[in-house]
GROMACS .gro file of N, CA and C in nm:
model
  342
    1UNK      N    1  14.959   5.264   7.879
    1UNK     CA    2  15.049   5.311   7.775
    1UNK      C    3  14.973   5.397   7.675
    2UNK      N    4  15.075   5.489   7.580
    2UNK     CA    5  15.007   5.529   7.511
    2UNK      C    6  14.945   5.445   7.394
    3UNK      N    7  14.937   5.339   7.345
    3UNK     CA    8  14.903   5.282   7.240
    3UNK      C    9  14.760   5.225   7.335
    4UNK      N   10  14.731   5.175   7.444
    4UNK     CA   11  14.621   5.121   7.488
    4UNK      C   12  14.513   5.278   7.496
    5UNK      N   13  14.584   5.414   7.553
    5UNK     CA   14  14.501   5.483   7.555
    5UNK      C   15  14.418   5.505   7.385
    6UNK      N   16  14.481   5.527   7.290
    6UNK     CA   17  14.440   5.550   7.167
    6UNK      C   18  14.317   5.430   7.105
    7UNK      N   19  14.377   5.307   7.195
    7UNK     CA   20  14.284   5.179   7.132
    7UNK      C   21  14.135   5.178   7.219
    8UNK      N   22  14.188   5.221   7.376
    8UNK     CA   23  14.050   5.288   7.414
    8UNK      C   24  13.963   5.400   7.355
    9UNK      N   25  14.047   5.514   7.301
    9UNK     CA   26  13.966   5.619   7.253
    9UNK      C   27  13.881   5.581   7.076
   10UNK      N   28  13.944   5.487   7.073
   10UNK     CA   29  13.891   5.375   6.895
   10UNK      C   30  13.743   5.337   6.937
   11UNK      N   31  13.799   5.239   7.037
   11UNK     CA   32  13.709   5.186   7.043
   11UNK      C   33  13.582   5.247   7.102
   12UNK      N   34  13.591   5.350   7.199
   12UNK     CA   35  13.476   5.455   7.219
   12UNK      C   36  13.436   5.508   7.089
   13UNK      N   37  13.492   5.560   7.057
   13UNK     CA   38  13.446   5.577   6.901
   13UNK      C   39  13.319   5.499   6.798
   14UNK      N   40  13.423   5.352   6.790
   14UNK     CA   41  13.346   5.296   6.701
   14UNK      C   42  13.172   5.267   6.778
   15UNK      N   43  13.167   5.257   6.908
   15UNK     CA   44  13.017   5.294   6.969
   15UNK      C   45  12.953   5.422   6.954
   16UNK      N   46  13.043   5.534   6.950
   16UNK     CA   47  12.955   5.650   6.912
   16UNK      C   48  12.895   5.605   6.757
   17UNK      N   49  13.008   5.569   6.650
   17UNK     CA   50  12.922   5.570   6.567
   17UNK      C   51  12.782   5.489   6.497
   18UNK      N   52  12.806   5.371   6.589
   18UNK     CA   53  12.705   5.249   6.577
   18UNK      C   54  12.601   5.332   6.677
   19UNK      N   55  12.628   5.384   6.773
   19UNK     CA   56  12.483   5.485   6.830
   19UNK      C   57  12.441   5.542   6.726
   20UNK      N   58  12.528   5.643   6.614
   20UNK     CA   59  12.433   5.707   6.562
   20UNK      C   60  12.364   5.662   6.416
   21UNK      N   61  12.376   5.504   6.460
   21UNK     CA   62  12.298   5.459   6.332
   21UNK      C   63  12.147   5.401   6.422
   22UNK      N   64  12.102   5.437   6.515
   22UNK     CA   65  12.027   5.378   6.615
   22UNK      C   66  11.869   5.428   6.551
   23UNK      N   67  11.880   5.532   6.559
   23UNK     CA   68  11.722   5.588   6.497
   23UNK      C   69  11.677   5.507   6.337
   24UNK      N   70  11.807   5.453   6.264
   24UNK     CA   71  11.733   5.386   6.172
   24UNK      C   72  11.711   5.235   6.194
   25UNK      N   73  11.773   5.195   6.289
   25UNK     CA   74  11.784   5.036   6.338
   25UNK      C   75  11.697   4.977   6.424
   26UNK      N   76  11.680   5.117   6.487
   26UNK     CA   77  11.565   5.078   6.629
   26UNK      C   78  11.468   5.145   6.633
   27UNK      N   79  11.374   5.139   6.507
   27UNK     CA   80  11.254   5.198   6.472
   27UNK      C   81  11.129   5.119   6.552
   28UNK      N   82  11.151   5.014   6.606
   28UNK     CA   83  11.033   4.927   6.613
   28UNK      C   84  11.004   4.862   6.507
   29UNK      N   85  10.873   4.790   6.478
   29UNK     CA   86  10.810   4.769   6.389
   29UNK      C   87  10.691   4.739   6.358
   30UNK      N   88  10.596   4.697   6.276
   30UNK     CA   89  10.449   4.660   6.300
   30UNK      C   90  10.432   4.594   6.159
   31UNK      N   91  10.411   4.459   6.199
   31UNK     CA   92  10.282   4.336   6.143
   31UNK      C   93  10.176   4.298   6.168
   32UNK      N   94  10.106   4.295   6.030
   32UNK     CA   95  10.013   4.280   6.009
   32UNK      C   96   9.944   4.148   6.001
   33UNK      N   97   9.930   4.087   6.134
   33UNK     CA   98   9.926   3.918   6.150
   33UNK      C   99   9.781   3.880   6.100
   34UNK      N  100   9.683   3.950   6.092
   34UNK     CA  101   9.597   3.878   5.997
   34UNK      C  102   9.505   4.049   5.981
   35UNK      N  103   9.373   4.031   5.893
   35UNK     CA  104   9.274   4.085   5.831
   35UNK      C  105   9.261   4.209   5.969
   36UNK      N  106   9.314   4.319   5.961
   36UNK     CA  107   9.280   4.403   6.067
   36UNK      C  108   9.326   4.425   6.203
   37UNK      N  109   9.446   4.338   6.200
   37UNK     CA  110   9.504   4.324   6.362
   37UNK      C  111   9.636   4.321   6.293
   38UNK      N  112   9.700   4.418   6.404
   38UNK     CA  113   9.829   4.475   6.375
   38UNK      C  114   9.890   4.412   6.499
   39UNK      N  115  10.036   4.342   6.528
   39UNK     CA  116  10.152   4.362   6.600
   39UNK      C  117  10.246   4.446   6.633
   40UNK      N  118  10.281   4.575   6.700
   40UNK     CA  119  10.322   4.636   6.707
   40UNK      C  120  10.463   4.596   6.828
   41UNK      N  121  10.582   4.657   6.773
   41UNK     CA  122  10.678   4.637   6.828
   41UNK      C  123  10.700   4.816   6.888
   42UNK      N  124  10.702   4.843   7.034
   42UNK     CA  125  10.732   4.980   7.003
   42UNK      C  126  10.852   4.981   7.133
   43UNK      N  127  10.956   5.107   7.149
   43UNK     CA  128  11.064   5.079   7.240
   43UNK      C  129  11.045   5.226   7.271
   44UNK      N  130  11.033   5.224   7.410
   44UNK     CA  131  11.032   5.343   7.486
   44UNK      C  132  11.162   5.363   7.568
   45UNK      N  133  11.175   5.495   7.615
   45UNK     CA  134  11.303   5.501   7.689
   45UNK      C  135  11.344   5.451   7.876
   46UNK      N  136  11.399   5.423   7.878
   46UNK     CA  137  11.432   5.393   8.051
   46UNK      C  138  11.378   5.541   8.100
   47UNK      N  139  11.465   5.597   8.081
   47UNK     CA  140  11.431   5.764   8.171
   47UNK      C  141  11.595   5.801   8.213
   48UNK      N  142  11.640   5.724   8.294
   48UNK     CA  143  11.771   5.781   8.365
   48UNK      C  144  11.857   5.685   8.337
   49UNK      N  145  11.966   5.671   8.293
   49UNK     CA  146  12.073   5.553   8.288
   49UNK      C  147  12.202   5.639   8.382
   50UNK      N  148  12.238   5.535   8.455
   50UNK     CA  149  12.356   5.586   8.508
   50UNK      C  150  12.520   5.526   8.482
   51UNK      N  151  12.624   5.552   8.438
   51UNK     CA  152  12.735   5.523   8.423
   51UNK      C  153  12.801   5.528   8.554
   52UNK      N  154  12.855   5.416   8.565
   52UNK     CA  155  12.981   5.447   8.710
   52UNK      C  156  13.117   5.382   8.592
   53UNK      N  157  13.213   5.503   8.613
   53UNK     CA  158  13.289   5.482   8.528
   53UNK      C  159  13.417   5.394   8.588
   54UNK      N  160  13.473   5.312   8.584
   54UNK     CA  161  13.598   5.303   8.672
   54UNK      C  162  13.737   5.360   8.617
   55UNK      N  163  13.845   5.348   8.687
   55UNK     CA  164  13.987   5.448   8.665
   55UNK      C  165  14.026   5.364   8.564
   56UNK      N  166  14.034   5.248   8.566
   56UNK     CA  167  14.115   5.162   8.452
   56UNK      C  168  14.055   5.169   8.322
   57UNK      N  169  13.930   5.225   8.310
   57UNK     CA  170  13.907   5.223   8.148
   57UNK      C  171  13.804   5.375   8.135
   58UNK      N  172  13.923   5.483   8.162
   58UNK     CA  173  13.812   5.577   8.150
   58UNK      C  174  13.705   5.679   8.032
   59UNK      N  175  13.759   5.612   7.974
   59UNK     CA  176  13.649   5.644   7.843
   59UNK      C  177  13.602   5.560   7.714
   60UNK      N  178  13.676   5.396   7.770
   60UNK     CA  179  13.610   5.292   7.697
   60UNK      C  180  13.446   5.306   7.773
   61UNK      N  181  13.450   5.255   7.877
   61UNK     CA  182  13.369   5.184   7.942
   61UNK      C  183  13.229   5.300   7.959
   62UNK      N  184  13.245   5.436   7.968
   62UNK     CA  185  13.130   5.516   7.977
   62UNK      C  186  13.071   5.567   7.786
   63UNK      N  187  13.184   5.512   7.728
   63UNK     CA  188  13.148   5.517   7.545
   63UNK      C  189  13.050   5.379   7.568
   64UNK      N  190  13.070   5.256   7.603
   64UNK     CA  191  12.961   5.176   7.545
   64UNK      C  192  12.833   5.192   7.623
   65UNK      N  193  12.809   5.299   7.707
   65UNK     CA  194  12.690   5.296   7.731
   65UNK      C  195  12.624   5.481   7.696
   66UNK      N  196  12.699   5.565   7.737
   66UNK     CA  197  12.633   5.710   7.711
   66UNK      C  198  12.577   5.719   7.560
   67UNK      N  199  12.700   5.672   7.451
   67UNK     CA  200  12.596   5.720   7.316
   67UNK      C  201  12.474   5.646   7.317
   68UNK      N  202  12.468   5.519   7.337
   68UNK     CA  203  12.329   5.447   7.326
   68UNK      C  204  12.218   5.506   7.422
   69UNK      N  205  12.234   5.532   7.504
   69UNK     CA  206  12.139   5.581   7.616
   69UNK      C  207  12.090   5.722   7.580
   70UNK      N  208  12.203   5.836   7.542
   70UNK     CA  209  12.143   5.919   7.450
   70UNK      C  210  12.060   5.903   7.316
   71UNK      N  211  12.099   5.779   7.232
   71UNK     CA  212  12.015   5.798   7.104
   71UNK      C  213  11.917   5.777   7.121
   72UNK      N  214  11.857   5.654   7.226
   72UNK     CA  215  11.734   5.616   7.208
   72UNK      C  216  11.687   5.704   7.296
   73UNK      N  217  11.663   5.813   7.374
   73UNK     CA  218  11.636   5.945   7.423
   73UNK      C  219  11.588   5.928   7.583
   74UNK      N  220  11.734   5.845   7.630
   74UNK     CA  221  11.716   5.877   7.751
   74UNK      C  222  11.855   5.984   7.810
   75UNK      N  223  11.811   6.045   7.947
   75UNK     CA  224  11.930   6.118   8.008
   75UNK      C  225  12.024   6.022   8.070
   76UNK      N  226  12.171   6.056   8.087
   76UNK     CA  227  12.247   5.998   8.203
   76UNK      C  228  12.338   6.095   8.236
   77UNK      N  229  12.357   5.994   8.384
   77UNK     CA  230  12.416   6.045   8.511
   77UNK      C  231  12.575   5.968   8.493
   78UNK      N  232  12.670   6.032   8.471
   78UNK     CA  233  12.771   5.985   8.516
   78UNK      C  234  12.891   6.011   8.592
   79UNK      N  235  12.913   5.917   8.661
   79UNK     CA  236  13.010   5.906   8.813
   79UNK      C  237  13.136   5.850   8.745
   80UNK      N  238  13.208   5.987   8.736
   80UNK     CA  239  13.380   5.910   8.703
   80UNK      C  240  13.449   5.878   8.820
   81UNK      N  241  13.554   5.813   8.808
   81UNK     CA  242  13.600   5.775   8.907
   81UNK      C  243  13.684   5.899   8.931
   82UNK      N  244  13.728   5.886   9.067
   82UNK     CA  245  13.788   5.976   9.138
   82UNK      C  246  13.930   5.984   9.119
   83UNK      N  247  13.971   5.917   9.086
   83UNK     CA  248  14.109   5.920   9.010
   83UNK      C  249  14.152   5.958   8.872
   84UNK      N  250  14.072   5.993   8.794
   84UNK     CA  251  14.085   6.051   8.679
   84UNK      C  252  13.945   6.099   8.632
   85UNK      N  253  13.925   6.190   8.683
   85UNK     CA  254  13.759   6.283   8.682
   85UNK      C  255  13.768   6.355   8.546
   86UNK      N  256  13.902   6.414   8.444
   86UNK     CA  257  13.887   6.505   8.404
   86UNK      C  258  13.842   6.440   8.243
   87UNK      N  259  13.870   6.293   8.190
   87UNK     CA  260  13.821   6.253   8.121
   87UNK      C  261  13.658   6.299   8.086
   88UNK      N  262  13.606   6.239   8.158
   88UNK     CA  263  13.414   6.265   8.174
   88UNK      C  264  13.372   6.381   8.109
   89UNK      N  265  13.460   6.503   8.255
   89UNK     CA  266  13.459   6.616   8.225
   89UNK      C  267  13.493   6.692   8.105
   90UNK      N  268  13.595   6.661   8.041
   90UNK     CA  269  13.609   6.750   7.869
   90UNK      C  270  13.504   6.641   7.790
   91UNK      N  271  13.450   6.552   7.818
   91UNK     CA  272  13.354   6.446   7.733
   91UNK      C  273  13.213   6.602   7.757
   92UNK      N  274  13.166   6.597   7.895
   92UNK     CA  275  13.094   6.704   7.867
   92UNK      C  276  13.067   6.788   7.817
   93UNK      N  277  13.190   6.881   7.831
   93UNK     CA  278  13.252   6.980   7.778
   93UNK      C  279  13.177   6.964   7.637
   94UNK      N  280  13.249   6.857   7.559
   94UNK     CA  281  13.258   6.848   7.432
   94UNK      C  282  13.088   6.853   7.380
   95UNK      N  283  13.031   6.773   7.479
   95UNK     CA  284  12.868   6.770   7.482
   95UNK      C  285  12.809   6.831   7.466
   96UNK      N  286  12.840   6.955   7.532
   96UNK     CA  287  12.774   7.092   7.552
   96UNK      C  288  12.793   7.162   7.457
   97UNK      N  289  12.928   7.159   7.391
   97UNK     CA  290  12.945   7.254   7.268
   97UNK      C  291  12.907   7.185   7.161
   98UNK      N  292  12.846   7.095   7.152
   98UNK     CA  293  12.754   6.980   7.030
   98UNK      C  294  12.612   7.043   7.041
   99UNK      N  295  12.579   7.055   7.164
   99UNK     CA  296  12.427   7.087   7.148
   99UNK      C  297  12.335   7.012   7.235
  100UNK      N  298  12.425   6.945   7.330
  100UNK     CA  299  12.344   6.841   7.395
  100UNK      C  300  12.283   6.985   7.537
  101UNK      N  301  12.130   6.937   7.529
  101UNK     CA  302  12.073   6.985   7.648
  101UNK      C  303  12.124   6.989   7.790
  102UNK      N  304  12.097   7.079   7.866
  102UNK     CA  305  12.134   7.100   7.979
  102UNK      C  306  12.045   7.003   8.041
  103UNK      N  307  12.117   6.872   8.138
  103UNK     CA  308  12.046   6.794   8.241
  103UNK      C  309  12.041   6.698   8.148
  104UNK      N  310  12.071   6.674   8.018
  104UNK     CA  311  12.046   6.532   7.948
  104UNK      C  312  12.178   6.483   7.940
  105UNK      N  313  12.268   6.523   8.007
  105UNK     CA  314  12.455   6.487   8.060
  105UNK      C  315  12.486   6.530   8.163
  106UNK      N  316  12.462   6.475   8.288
  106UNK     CA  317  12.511   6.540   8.366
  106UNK      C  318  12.593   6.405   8.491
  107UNK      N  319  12.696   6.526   8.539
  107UNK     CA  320  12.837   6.446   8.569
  107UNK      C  321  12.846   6.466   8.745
  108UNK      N  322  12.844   6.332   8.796
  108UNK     CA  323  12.845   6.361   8.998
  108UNK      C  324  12.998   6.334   9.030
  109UNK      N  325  13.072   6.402   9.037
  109UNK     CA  326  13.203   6.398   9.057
  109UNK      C  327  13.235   6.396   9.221
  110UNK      N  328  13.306   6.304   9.287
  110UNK     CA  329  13.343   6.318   9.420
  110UNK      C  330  13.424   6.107   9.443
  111UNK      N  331  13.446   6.083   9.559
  111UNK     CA  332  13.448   5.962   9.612
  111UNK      C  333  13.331   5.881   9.631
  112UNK      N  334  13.362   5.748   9.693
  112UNK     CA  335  13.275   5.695   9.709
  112UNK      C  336  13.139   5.711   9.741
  113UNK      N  337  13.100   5.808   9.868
  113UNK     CA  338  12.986   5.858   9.925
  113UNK      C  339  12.930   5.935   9.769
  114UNK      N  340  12.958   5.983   9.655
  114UNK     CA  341  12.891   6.041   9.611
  114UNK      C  342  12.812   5.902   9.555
   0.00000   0.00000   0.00000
């Protein structure tokens, strides 16, 4: 319905914006556990995250993982489902005209075998 689509597009939302509080939240950190010796907390990136999106939730379910995977500075791959591909696709779209790098969003569109 239309009221579930809007509560999906919310709720993608409210993860974009908790992604973009990520660079101040997920700094790491470092203590100083005694006279000269430091603890260091540090968080590096995966490298590749991949989304497989399914038809029934097509832009809840690839919102709680693409903004996070972008902030902390990894790329992803995502596979919409084949029944409603064009979601993903204007998400790109929209990506691209933001500024996001070429290959740090990129979308494998087809059936199963892809």
């Amino acid at each position: 319905t239309m009221m579930e689509s809007l509560a999906s597009v919310a709720k993608g939302n409210e993860t974009v914006e908790w992604a973009c509080s990520l660079p101040h939240i997920a700094q790491g950190k470092t203590l100083m556990v005694s006279r000269g010796v430091q603890c260091q907390d540090q968080l590096d990136p995966v490298g590749v995250v991949a989304s497989i999106v399914p038809f029934n939730f097509p832009i809840m379910v690839p919102m709680w993982t693409v903004p996070i995977a972008l902030t902390v500075g990894n790329v992803v791959i995502c596979k919409p489902s084949e029944k409603c591909p064009m979601t993903m696709n204007l998400v790109a779209k929209l990506m691209k005209e933001a500024g996001i790098p070429d290959g740090v969003f990129q979308i494998i569109n087809g059936q199963v075998e892809a």
